[in-house]
XYZ file of C-alpha atoms in Angstrom:
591
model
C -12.678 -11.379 35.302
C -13.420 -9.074 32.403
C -12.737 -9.561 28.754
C -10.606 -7.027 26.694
C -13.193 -5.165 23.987
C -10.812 -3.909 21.947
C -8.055 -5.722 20.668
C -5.194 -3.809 19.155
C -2.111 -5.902 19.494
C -2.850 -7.702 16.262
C -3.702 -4.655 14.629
C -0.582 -3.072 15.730
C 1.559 -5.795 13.969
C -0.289 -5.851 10.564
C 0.157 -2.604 10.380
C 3.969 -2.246 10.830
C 3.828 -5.188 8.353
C 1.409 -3.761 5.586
C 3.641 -0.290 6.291
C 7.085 -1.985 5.916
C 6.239 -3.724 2.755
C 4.394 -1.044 1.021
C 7.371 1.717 1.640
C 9.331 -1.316 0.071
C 6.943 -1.542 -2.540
C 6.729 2.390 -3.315
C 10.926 2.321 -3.348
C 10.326 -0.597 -6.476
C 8.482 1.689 -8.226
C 11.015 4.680 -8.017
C 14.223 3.528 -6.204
C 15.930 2.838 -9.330
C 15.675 6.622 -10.566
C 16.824 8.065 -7.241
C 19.966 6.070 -7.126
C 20.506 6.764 -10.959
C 20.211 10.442 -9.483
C 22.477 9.698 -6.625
C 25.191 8.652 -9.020
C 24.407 10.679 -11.930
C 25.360 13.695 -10.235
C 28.513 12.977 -8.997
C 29.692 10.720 -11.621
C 28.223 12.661 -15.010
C 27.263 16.204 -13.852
C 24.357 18.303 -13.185
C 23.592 18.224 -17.149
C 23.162 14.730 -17.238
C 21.083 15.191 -13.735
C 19.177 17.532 -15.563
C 18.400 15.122 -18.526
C 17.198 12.670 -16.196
C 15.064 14.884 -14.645
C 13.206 15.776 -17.816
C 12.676 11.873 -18.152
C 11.475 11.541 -14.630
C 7.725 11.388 -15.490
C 8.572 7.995 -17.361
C 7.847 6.349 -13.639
C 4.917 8.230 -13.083
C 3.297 6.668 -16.956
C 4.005 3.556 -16.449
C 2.873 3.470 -12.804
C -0.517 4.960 -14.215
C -0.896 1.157 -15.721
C 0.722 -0.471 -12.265
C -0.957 1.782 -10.135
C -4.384 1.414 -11.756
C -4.245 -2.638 -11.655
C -2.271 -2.828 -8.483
C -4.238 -0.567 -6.176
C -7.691 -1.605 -7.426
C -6.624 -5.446 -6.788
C -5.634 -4.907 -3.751
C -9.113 -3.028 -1.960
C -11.051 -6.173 -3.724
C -8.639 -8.803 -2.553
C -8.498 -7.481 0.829
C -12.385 -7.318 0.794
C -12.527 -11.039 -0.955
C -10.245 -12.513 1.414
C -11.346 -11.068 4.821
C -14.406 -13.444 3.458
C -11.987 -16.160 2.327
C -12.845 -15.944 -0.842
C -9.259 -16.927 -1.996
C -10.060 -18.456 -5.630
C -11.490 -15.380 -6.122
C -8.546 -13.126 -5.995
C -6.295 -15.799 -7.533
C -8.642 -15.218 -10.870
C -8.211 -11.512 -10.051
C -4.654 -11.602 -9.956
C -3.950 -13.821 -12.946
C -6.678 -11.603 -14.940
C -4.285 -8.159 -13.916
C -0.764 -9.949 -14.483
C -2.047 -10.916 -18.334
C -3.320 -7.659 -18.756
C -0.562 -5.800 -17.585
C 1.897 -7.612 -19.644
C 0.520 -7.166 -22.812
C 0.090 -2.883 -22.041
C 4.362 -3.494 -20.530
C 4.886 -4.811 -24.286
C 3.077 -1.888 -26.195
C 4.556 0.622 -24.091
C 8.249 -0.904 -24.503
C 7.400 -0.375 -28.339
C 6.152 3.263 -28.177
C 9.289 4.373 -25.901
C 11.796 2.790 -28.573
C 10.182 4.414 -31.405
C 9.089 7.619 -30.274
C 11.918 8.909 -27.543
C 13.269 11.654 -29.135
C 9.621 13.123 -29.802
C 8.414 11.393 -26.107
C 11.636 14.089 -24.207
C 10.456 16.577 -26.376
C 7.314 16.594 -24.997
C 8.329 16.684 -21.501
C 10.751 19.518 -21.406
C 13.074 18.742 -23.622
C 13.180 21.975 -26.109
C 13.663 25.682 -26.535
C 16.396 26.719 -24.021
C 17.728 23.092 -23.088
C 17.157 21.351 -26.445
C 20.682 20.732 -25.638
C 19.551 17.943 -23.047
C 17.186 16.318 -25.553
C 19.877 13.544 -26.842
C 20.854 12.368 -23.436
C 17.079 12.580 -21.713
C 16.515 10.194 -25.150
C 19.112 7.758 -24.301
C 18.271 7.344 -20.856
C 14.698 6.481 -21.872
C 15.789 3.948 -24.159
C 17.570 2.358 -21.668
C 14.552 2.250 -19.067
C 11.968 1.341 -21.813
C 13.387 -2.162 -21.568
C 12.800 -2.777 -18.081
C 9.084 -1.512 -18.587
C 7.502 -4.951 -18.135
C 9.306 -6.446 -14.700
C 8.696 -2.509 -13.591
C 5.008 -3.007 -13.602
C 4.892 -6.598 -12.208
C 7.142 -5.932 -9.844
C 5.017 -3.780 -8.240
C 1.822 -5.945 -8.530
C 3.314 -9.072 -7.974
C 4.684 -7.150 -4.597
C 0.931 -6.180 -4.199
C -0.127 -9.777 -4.060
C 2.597 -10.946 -2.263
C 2.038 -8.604 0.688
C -1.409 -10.541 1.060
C 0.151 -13.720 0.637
C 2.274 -13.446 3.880
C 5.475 -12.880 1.847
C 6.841 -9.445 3.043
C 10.103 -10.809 3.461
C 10.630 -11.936 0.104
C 9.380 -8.599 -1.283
C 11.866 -6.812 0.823
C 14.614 -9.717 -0.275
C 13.875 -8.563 -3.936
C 13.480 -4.995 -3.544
C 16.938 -5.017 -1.595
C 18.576 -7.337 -4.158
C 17.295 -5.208 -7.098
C 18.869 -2.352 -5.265
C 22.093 -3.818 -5.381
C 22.244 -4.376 -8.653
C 21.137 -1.163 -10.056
C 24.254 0.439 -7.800
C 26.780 -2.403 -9.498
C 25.564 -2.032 -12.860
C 24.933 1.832 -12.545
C 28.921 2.038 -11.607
C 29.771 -0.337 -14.569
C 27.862 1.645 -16.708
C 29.817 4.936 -16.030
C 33.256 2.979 -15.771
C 32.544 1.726 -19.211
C 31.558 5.452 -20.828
C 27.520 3.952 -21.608
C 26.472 7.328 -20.168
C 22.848 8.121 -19.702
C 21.634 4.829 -22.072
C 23.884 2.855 -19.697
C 21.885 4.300 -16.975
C 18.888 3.574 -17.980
C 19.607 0.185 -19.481
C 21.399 -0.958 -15.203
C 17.807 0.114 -14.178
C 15.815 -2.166 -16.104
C 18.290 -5.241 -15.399
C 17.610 -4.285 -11.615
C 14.265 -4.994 -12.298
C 14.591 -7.871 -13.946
C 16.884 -9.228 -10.751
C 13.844 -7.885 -8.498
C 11.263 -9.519 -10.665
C 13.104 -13.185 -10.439
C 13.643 -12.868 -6.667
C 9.573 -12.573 -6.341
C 8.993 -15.421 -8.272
C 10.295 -17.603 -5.881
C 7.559 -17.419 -4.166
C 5.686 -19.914 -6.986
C 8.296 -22.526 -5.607
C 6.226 -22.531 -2.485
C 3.891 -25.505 -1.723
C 1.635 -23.365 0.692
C 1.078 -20.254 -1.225
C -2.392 -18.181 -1.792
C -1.432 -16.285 -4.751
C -1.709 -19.011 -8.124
C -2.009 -18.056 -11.408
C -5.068 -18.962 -12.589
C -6.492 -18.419 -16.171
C -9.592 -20.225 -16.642
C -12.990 -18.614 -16.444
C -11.094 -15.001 -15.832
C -13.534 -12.105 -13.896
C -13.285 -10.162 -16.875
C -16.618 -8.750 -15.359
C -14.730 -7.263 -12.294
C -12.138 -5.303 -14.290
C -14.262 -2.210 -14.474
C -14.857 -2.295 -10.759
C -11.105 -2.595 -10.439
C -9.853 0.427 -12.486
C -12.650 2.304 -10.524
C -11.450 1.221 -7.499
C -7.715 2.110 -8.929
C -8.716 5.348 -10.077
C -6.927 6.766 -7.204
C -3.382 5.503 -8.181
C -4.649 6.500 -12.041
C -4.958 10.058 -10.419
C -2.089 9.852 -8.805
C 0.111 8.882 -11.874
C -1.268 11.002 -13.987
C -0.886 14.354 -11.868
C 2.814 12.984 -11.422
C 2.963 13.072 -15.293
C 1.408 16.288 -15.834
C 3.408 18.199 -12.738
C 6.205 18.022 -13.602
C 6.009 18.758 -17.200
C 3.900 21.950 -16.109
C 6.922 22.473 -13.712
C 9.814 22.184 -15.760
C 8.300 24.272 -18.230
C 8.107 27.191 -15.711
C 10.876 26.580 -14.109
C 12.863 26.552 -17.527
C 11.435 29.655 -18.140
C 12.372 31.320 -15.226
C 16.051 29.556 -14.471
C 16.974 28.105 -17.667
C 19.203 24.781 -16.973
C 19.982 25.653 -13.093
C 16.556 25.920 -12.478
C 15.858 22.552 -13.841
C 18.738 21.244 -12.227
C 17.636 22.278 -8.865
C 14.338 21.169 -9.433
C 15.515 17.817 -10.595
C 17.863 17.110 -7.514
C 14.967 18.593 -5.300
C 12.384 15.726 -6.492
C 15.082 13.269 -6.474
C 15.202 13.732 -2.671
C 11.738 14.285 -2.006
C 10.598 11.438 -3.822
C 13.017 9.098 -1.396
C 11.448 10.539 1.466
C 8.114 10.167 0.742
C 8.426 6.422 0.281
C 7.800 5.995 3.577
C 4.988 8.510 3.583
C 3.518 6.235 1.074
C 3.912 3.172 3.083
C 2.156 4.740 5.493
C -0.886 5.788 3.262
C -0.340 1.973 1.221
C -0.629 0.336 4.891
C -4.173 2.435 6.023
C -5.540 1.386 2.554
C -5.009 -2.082 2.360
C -6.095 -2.754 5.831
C -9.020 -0.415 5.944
C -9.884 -2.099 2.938
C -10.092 -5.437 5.113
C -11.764 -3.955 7.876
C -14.177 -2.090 5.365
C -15.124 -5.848 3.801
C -15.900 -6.882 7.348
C -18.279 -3.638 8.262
C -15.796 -3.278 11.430
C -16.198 0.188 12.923
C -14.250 -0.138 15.962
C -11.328 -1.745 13.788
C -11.482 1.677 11.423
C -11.271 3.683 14.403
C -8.218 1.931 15.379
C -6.668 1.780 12.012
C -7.109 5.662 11.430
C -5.224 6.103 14.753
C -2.314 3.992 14.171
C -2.107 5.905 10.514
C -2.327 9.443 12.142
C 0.509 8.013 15.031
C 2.790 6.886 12.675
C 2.689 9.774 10.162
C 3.223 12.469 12.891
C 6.070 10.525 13.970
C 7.590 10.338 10.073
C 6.753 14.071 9.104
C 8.443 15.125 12.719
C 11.535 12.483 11.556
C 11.660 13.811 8.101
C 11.361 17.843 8.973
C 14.670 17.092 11.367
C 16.662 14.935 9.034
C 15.688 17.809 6.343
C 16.973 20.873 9.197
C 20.204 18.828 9.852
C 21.284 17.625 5.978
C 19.708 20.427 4.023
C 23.680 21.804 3.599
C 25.217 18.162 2.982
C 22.950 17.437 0.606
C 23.396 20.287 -1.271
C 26.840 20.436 -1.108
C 26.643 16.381 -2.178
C 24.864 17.172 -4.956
C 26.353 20.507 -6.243
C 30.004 20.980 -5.902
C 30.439 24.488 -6.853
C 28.972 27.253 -4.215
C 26.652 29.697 -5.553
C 22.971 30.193 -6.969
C 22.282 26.109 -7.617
C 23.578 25.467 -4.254
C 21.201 27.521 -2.242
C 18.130 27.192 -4.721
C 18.693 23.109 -3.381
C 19.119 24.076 0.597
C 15.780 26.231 0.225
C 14.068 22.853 -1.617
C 15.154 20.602 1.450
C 14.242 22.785 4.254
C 10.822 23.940 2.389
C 10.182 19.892 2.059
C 10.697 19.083 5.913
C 7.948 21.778 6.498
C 5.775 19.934 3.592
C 5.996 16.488 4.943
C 3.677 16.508 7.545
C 0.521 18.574 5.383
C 1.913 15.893 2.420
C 1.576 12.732 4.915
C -1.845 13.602 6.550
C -3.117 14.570 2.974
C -1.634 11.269 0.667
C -3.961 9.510 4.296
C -6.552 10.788 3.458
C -6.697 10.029 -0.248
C -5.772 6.113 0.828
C -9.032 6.433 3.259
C -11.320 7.439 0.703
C -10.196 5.096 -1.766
C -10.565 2.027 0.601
C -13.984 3.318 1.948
C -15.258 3.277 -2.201
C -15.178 7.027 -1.890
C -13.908 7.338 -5.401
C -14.855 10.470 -6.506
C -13.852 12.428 -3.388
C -10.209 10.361 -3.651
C -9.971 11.299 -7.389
C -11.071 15.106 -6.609
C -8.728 15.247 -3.765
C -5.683 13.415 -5.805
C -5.867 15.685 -8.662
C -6.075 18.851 -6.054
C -3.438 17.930 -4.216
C -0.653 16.334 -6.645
C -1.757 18.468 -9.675
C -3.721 21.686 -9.186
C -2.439 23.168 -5.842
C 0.775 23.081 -6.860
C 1.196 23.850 -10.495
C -1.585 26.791 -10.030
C 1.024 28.357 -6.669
C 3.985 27.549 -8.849
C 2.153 29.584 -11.826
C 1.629 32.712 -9.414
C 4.693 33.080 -7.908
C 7.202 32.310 -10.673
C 7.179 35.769 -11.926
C 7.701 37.718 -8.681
C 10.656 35.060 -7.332
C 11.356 33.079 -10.112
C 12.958 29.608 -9.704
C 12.405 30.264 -5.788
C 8.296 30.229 -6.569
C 8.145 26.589 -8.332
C 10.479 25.139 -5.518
C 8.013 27.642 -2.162
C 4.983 25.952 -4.518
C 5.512 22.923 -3.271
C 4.907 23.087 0.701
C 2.211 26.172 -0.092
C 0.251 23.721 -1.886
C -0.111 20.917 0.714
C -0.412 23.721 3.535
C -3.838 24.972 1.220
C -5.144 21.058 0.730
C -5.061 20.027 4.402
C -6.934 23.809 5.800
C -9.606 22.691 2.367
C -9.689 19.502 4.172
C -10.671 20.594 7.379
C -12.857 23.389 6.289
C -14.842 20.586 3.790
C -14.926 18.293 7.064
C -16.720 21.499 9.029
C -19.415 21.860 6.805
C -20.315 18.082 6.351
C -20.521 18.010 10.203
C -21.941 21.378 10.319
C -19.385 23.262 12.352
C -18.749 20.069 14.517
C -15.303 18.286 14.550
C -15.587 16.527 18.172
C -13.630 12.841 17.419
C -12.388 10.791 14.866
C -15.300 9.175 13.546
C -16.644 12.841 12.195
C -14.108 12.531 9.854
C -14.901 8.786 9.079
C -17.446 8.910 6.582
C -18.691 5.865 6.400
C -22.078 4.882 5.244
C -25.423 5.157 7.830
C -26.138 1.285 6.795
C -22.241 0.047 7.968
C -22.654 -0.469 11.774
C -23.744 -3.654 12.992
C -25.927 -3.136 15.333
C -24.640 -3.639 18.748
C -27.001 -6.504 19.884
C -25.778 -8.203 16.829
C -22.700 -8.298 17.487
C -19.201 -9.522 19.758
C -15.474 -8.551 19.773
C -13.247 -9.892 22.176
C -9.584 -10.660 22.912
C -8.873 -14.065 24.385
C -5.142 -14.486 25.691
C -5.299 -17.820 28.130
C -7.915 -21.234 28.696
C -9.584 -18.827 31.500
C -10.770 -16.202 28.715
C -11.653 -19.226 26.199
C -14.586 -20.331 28.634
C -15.729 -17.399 29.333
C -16.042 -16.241 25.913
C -18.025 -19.723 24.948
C -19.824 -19.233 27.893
C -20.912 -15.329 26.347
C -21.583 -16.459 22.997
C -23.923 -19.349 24.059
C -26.097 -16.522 25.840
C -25.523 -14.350 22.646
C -27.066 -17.049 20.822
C -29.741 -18.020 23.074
C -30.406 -14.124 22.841
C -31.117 -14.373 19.216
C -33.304 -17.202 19.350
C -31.003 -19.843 17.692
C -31.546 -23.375 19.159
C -29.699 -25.488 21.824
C -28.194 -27.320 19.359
C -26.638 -24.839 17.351
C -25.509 -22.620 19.911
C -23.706 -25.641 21.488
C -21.630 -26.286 18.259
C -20.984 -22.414 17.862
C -19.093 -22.155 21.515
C -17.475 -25.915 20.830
C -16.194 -24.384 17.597
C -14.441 -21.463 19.130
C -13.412 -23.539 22.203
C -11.636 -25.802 19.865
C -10.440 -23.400 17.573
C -9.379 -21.067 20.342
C -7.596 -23.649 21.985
C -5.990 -24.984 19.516
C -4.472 -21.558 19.092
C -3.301 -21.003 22.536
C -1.867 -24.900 22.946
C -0.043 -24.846 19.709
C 0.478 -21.416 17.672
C 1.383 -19.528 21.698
C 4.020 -22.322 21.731
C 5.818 -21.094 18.582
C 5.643 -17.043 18.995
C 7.729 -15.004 21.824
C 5.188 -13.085 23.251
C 2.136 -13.936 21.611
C -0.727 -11.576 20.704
C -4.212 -12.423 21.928
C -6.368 -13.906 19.623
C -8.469 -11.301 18.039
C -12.412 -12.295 18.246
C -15.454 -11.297 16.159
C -18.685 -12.814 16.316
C -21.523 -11.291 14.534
C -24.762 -11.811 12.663
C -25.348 -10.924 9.331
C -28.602 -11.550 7.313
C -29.584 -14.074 9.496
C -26.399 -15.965 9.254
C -24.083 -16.687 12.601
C -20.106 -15.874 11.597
C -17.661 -16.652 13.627
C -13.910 -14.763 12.799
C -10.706 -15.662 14.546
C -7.343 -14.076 14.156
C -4.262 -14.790 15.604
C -0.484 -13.863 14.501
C 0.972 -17.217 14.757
C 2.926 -19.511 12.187
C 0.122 -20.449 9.169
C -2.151 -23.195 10.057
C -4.617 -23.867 7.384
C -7.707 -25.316 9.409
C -10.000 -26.109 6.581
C -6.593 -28.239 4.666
C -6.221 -30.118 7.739
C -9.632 -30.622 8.323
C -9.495 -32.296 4.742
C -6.606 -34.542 5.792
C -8.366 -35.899 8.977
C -11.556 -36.480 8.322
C -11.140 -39.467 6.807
C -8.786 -41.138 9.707
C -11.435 -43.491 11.413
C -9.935 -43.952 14.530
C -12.740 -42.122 16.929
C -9.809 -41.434 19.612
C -7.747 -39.230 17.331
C -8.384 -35.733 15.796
C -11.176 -35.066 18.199
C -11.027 -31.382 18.030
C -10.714 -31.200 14.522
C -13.261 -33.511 13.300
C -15.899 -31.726 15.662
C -14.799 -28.540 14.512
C -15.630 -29.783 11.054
C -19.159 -30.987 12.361
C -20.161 -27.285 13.205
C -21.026 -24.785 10.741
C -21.764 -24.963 7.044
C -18.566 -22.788 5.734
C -15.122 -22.683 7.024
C -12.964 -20.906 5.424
C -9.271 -19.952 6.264
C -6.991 -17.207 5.030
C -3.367 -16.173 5.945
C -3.044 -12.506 5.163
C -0.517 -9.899 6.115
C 1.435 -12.646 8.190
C -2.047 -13.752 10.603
C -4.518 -16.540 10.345
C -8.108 -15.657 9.795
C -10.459 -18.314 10.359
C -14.156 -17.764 9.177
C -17.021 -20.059 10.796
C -20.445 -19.449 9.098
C -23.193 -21.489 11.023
């Protein structure tokens, strides 16, 4: 009987988990503008579509603040808490929330005062001044909604880690809702573009309520905490978040670069087109985004454990799943390029093909745009900041704007919308060529593109994975780390308590967690040695069982005939420390 080396199963499910919730976390931070698109157009006009459009960058500022906090909590949390280190990243969190509340409030103030000038600035002047009162209106009426914008979307973050998917898809969903009822109301009553605006933010206050729920929880991970606040760590987290601050920022600056040359070129239509082309684009990349959210949190987790194997797996899964989006998206895009148009622009002629040509040009993006927003989740999670930053401001800035630049003039409005796809196409062949000249012409497997530092392997005498599905495996696998031990000169003694512990532990798992899941996973293994120290991880995707909790509640029972397991699991190694994350326990025995 042989032992499975490379368990996947697990894997597998956190990351349909970690991808679900992040595309559902992505659609909080934009949804509300693409169904104020939606029903803009149909209900108010192109006009008013093209107002909106002009205010679209307000996501993309106030996700620079979201996205900096956000993703740079998230790579330390995962990192803290495949340790279980969960105080930790309940400081972290509380430390982010405070900040990012008082930065909601001073934003809220500048986008009451300073509208008018704020549309100006993106677009709204010269030939279309005329949209510059109802893009100012429709900022007013998002500025409110500013602050549950931005924790929404790093409360979400937290969440995610804290086993709550479902609620963050509850709220996202329910937010959803609302914006559509108030966005109708809003229109029935004659608000206009302020009403618009103003059905947004009350979505996100709905959204924001719905994730607090969470705090009515008695077993819960994330806690606000505000004593004796990492203040120290904040500079390693807007490092860390620099990627998102890229990100947010080129998403500022593009599209005012953009509408300025597509203004220039098209006047009105051509913003309109471009406006109704983003609109669409920017609801299908959310899931191209949960796909890049998903690799980065849990490389981030396998990165904080030095697992190799585990970032060889994760980069597959990422690669699987975005060839099967970008292959989804580029027919969706062939088949509804015409109905969306026609949705969207009632009237045949010039506007009406200028939007076909966007959605057929953004099928053929998807898949360069999915394999490059990846990449820049890789390098981020891997602390390859500056390569993430370089390759974020290429990709979602430069490429683009500098294509749209050159081909305006020749085709006009049809350049800034071909720009787009171009742009990506030139990123991924700079990718590949970059990647043949660090290997030195060689490209033969995955891990050539990996990157990861010389000292991050353990070596392999120092180290066991395993599955473990049934009692048959469990002895076998005590059995191989007593002889592991023995190997590494550790005495009787301990290496006994080391194979009791995962006996026990193991066990445990299989007579009690197996009972409660249809088709259980096997329990995913890791025993290695780090500076001298024995650690012992165990995963398994069963209900939440906090070991080190029950432990607590036991240990005290003198009976000697009850809680036998427990109390010797207790006896064995001087750290145990338990975390549920992404919907699986991870236990963490350091002898």
């Amino acid at each position: 009987m042989t032992i499975s080396k490379k368990p996947k199963s697990i894997l597998s499910k956190m990351f349909f988990s970690a991808f679900l919730t992040t595309t559902v976390i992505e659609f909080t931070a934009v949804g509300a503008g693409l169904i104020d698109g939606l029903i803009t157009t149909r209900m108010l006009g192109t006009v008013a579509m093209a107002a909106e459009g002009i205010v679209y960058p307000y996501y993309s500022i106030v996700g620079i603040i979201s996205g900096l906090l956000a993703g740079g909590m998230q790579i330390i949390a995962g990192n803290q808490l495949s340790r279980g280190k969960r105080e930790e990243m309940q400081k972290m969190f509380s430390m982010v929330t405070l900040i990012a509340t008082i930065i909601s409030v001073l934003f809220v103030i500048a986008f009451f005062a300073k509208a008018d000038f704020i549309v100006m600035l993106l677009g709204a002047r010269g030939n279309v001044v005329e949209l510059q009162p109802g893009a100012a209106d429709y900022l007013r009426g998002l500025a409110s909604g500013t602050l549950p914008l931005i924790l929404c979307v790093i409360l979400s973050s937290a969440l995610q880690m804290d086993s709550a998917s479902n609620l963050v898809r509850i709220a996202a969903a329910g937010g959803m809702v609302a914006d559509i009822v108030l966005d109708v109301i809003a229109v029935k009553m004659g608000w206009g573009l302020f009403g618009m605006g103003l059905a947004s933010s009350v979505s996100y206050y709905v959204n924001l309520g719905i994730l607090f729920l969470h705090f009515l929880k008695k077993n819960r991970m994330v806690h606000f905490k505000f004593k004796n606040l990492p203040w120290a760590s904040l500079s390693e987290i807007m490092t860390l978040g620099s990627d998102k601050l890229a990100k947010r920022l080129a998403n500022t600056l593009r599209p005012i670069i953009l509408n300025m040359l597509i203004i220039s070129a098209g006047g009105a239509l051509g913003m309109s087109a471009l406006s109704i082309r983003n609109t669409i684009a920017t609801f299908f990349e959310i899931p191209i985004s949960g796909i890049a959210g998903a690799t980065a949190l849990l490389i981030g987790i396998a990165y904080g454990e030095k697992n190799k194997e585990e970032c060889i797996q994760i980069a597959k899964l990422a690669h699987r799943y975005t060839y099967v989006c970008s292959v989804v998206i580029c027919v969706l895009m062939a088949l509804s390029a015409r109905f969306l148009a026609a949705y969207y622009v009632k009237d045949e002629g010039e506007l009406r093909q200028l939007v076909i040509l966007a959605m057929y040009m953004f099928g053929i993006q998807s898949f360069f745009r999915s394999l490059v927003f990846n990449r820049m989740a890789y390098l981020q999670s891997i602390f390859r900041v500056k390569e993430s930053f370089a390759l974020t401001m290429f990709s979602r800035l430069l490429a683009v704007t500098t294509c749209a630049a050159l081909l305006v003039k020749p085709l006009g409005s049809k350049g800034v919308i071909l720009s787009f796809a171009i742009g990506d196409a030139m990123i991924c062949i700079g990718i590949l060529f970059y990647h043949l000249l660090l290997n030195k012409g060689r490209l033969s497997n995955i891990e050539d593109y990996l990157m990861l530092p010389k000292e991050f392997d353990v070596p392999p005498q120092d180290i066991i994975e395993v599955t473990i599905k049934d009692e048959e495996e469990v002895a076998l696998s005590a059995h191989q780390l007593q002889a592991f031990c023995k190997g590494h000169k550790y005495d009787k003694k301990t290496a006994m308590y080391a194979s009791l512990y995962l006996e026990e532990a193991t066990l445990n798992i299989i007579h009690h967690g197996f009972a409660q899941v249809k088709n259980p996973s096997p329990i995913d293994v890791r025993i290695l040695i780090v500076n001298g120290e024995l650690i012992i991880r165990i995963r398994d995707y069963c209900p939440a069982f906090d070991l080190p909790k029950r432990i607590a509640l036991v240990q005290d029972d003198v009976d000697p005939d009850k809680h036998l397991g427990i109390k010797l699991i207790s006896a064995t190694g001087k750290k145990i420390e338990y975390v549920n994350l992404l919907d699986t326990n991870t236990l963490i025995l350091t002898i």
